[in-house]
Coordinates of C-alpha atoms in Angstrom, one line a residue:
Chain A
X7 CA 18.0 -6.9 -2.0
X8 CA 14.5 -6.8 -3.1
X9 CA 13.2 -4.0 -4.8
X10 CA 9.9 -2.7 -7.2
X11 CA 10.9 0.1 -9.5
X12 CA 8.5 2.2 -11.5
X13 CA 8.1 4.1 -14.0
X14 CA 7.7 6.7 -14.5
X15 CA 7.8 8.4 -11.6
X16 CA 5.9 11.6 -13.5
X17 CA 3.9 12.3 -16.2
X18 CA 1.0 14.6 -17.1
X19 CA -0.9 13.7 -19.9
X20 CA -3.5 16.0 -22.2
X21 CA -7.6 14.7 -21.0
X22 CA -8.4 11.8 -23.5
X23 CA -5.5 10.2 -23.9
X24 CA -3.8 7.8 -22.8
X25 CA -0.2 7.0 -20.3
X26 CA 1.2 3.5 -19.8
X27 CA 2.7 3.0 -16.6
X28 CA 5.8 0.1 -16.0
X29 CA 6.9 -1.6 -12.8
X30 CA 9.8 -4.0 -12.7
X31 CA 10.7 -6.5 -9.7
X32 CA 13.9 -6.7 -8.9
X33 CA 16.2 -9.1 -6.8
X34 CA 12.8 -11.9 -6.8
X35 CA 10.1 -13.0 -8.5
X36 CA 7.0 -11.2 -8.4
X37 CA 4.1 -13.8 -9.0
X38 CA 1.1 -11.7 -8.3
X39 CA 1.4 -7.7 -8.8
X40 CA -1.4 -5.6 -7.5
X41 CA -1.9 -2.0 -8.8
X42 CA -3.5 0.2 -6.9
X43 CA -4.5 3.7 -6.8
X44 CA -3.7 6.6 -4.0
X45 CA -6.0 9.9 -4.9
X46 CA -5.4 12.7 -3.2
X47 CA -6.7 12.8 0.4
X48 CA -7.9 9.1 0.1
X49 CA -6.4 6.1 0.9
X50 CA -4.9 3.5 -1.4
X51 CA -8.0 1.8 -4.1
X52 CA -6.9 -1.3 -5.0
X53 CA -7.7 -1.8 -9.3
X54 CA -6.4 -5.0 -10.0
X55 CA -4.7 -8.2 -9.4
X56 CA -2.4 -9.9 -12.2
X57 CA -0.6 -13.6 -11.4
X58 CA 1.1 -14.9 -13.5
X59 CA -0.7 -17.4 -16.1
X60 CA -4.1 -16.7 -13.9
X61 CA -7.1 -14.1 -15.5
X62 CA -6.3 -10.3 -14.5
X63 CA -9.1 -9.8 -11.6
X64 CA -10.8 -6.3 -11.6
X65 CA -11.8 -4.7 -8.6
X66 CA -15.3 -2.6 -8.5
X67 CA -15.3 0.4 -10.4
X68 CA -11.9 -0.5 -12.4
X69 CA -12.0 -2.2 -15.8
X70 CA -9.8 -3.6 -18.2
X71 CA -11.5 -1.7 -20.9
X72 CA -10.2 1.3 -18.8
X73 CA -6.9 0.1 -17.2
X74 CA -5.8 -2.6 -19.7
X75 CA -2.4 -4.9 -17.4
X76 CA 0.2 -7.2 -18.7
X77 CA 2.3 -9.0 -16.5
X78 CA 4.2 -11.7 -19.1
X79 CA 6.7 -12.8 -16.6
X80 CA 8.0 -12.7 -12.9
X81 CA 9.8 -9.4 -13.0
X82 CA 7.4 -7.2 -15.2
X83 CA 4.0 -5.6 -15.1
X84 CA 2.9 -3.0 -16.7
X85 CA -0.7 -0.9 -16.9
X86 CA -2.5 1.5 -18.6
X87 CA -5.0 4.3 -18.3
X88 CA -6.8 5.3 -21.3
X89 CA -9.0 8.1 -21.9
X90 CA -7.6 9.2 -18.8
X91 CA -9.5 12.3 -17.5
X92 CA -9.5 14.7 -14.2
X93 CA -10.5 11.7 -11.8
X94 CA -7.9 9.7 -12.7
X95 CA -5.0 11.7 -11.7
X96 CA -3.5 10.0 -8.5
X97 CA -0.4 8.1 -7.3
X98 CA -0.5 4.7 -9.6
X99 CA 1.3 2.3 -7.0
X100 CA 2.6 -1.3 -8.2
X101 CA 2.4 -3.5 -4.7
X102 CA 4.4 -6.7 -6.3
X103 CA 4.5 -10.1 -3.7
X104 CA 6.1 -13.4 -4.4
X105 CA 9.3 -15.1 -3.0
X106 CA 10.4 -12.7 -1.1
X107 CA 9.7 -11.2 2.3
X108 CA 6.7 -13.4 3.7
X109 CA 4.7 -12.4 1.1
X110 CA 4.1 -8.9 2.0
X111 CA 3.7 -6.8 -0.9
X112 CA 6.8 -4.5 -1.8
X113 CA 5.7 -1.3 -3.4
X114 CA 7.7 1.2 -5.7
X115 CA 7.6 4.5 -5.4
X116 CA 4.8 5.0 -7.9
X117 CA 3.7 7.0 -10.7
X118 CA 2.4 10.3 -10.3
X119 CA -0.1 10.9 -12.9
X120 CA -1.7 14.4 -13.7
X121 CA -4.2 14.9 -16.5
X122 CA -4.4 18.2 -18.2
Chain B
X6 CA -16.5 -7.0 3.1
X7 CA -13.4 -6.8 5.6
X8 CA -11.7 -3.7 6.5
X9 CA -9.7 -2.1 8.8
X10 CA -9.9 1.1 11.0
X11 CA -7.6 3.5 11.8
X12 CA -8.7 5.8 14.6
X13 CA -6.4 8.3 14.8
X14 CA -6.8 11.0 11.5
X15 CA -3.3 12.9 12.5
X16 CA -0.9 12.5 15.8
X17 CA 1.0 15.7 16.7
X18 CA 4.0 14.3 19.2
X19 CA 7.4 15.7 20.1
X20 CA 10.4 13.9 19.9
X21 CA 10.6 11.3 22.5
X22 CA 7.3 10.9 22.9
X23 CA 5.4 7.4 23.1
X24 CA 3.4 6.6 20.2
X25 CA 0.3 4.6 19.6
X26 CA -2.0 4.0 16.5
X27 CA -5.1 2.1 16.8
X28 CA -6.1 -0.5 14.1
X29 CA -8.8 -2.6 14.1
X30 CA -10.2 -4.6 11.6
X31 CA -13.1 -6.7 10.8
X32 CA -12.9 -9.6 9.0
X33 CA -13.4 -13.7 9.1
X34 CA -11.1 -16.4 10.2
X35 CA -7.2 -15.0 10.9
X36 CA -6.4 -12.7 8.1
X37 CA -3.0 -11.5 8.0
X38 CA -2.4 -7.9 9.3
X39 CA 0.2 -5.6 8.1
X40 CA 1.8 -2.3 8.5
X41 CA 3.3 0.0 6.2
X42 CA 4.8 3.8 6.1
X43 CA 4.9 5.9 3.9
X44 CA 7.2 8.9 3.2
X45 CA 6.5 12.0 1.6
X46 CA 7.1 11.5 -2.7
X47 CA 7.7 7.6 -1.9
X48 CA 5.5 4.4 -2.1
X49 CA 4.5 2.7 1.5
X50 CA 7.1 0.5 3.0
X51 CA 6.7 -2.8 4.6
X52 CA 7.3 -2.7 8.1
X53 CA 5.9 -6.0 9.4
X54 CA 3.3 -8.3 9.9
X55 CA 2.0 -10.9 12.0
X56 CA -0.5 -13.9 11.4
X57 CA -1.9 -15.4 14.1
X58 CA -3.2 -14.2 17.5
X59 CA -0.9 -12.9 19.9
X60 CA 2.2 -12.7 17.4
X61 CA 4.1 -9.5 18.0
X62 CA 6.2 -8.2 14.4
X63 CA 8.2 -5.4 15.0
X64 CA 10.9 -3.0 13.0
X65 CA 12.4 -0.3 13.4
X66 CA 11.5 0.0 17.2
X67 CA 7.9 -0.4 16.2
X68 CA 6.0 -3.3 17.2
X69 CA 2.0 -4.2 17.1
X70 CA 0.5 -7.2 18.5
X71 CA -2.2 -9.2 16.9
X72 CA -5.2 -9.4 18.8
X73 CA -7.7 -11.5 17.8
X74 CA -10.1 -11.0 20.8
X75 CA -10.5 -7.1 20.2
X76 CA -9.5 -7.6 16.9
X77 CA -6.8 -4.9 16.7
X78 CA -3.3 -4.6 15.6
X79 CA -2.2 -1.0 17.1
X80 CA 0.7 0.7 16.5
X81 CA 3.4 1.5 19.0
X82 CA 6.6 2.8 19.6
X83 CA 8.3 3.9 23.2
X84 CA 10.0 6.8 21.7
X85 CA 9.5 8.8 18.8
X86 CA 12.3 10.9 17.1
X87 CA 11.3 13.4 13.9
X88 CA 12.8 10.8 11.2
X89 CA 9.5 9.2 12.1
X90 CA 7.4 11.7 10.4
X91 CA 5.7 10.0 8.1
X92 CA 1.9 8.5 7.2
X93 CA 1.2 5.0 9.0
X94 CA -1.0 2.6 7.3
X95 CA -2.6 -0.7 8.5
X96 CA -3.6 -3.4 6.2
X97 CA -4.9 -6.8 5.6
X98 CA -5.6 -9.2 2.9
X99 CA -8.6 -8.4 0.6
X100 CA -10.8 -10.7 -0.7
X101 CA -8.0 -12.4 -3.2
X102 CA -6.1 -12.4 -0.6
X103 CA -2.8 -11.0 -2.0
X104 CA -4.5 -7.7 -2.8
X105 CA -4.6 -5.3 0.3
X106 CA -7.0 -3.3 1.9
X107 CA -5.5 -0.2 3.6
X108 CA -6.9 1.6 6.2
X109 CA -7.4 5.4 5.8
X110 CA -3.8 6.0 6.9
X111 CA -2.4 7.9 10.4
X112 CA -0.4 11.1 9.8
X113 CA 2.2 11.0 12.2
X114 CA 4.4 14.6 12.8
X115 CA 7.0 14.8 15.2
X116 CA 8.4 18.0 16.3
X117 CA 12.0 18.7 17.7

């Protein structure tokens, strides 16, 4: 079946630096991956949107100087937070759609992040 | 810019119980409307969508049906056990249109 893993699924990291963050489609090809943000008592904030061989597309309030992406093929993205400080801790979700299931975006389980 | 609204904040049911969720959303043309769940310590999970007006998706003995004249997409299922404990989110497209825009999410608790 079709599947998103990420990784990791924890991390805490010491205020000012930095954490990268993976997800990896499995069982299809993921041509656009969405990365989004779920703080705590707040719903998901989508940061950006990577397809493949298109420009990365920011949301408001995210920046690639802040949350740089990759996403060099169909089964891997990866992002990460630099500088990361107390508002950034959150769930870092990876919603990854492409041939599989209608299009609907399969998520991972996420990456817990918490900033020291 | 479009969005979607979830009414209900938290649903306390016992099992057995019939469930609704109310989702509406505002938005242009037909945009595709989705719902996922989410588990404690997991990511959301698909649970289905629907397209067009009057398509019904369904899983899992849930089903919503698209409504384009109130412009809703509620949640409902005719009987609820406690494996259903879990935090119910409605969605559409955002403006790129592979993105999502989540509602604020319903926390469903079902007791024994």
């Amino acid at each position: 079946g079709a599947l998103v893993y990420q990784y990791p699924r924890r991390t805490i990291c010491k205020s000012g630096t930095s954490m990268r963050m993976e997800c990896q489609a499995v069982g299809f090809q993921a041509t656009s991956v969405a990365w989004y943000r779920q703080s705590p008592q707040k719903t998901f904030e989508l940061i950006a949107l990577s397809t493949v061989n298109s420009a990365i597309k920011y949301e408001q309030n995210f920046t690639q100087e802040k949350f740089p992406i990759s996403h060099p093929n169909l089964s891997f993205s990866s992002m990460t937070v630099l500088n990361a400080y107390l508002e950034d801790r959150g769930l870092y979700l990876c919603g990854a759609s492409g041939t599989y299931n209608n299009q609907a975006p399969l998520f991972g389980e996420g990456t817990r992040l918490s900033v020291l | 810019g479009d969005s979607v609204t979830q009414t209900e904040g938290q649903v306390a049911l016992s099992e057995e119980d019939f469930l609704t969720i109310h989702c509406n959303y505002s938005a242009s043309g037909y945009p595709a409307l989705f719902w996922y769940v989410q588990y404690p310590g997991e990511g959301p999970q698909f649970l289905f969508r629907a397209s067009r007006d009057k398509e019904k998706g369904s899983s899992r003995g849930f089903e919503a049906t698209y409504d384009k004249g109130t412009t809703s997409f509620h949640l409902r299922k005719a009987s609820v056990q406690e494996s259903d404990s879990a935090v119910y989110y409605c969605a559409l497209p955002n403006n790129y249109a592979q993105g999502l825009t989540f509602g604020l999410g319903t926390r469903v608790s079902v007791f024994p």
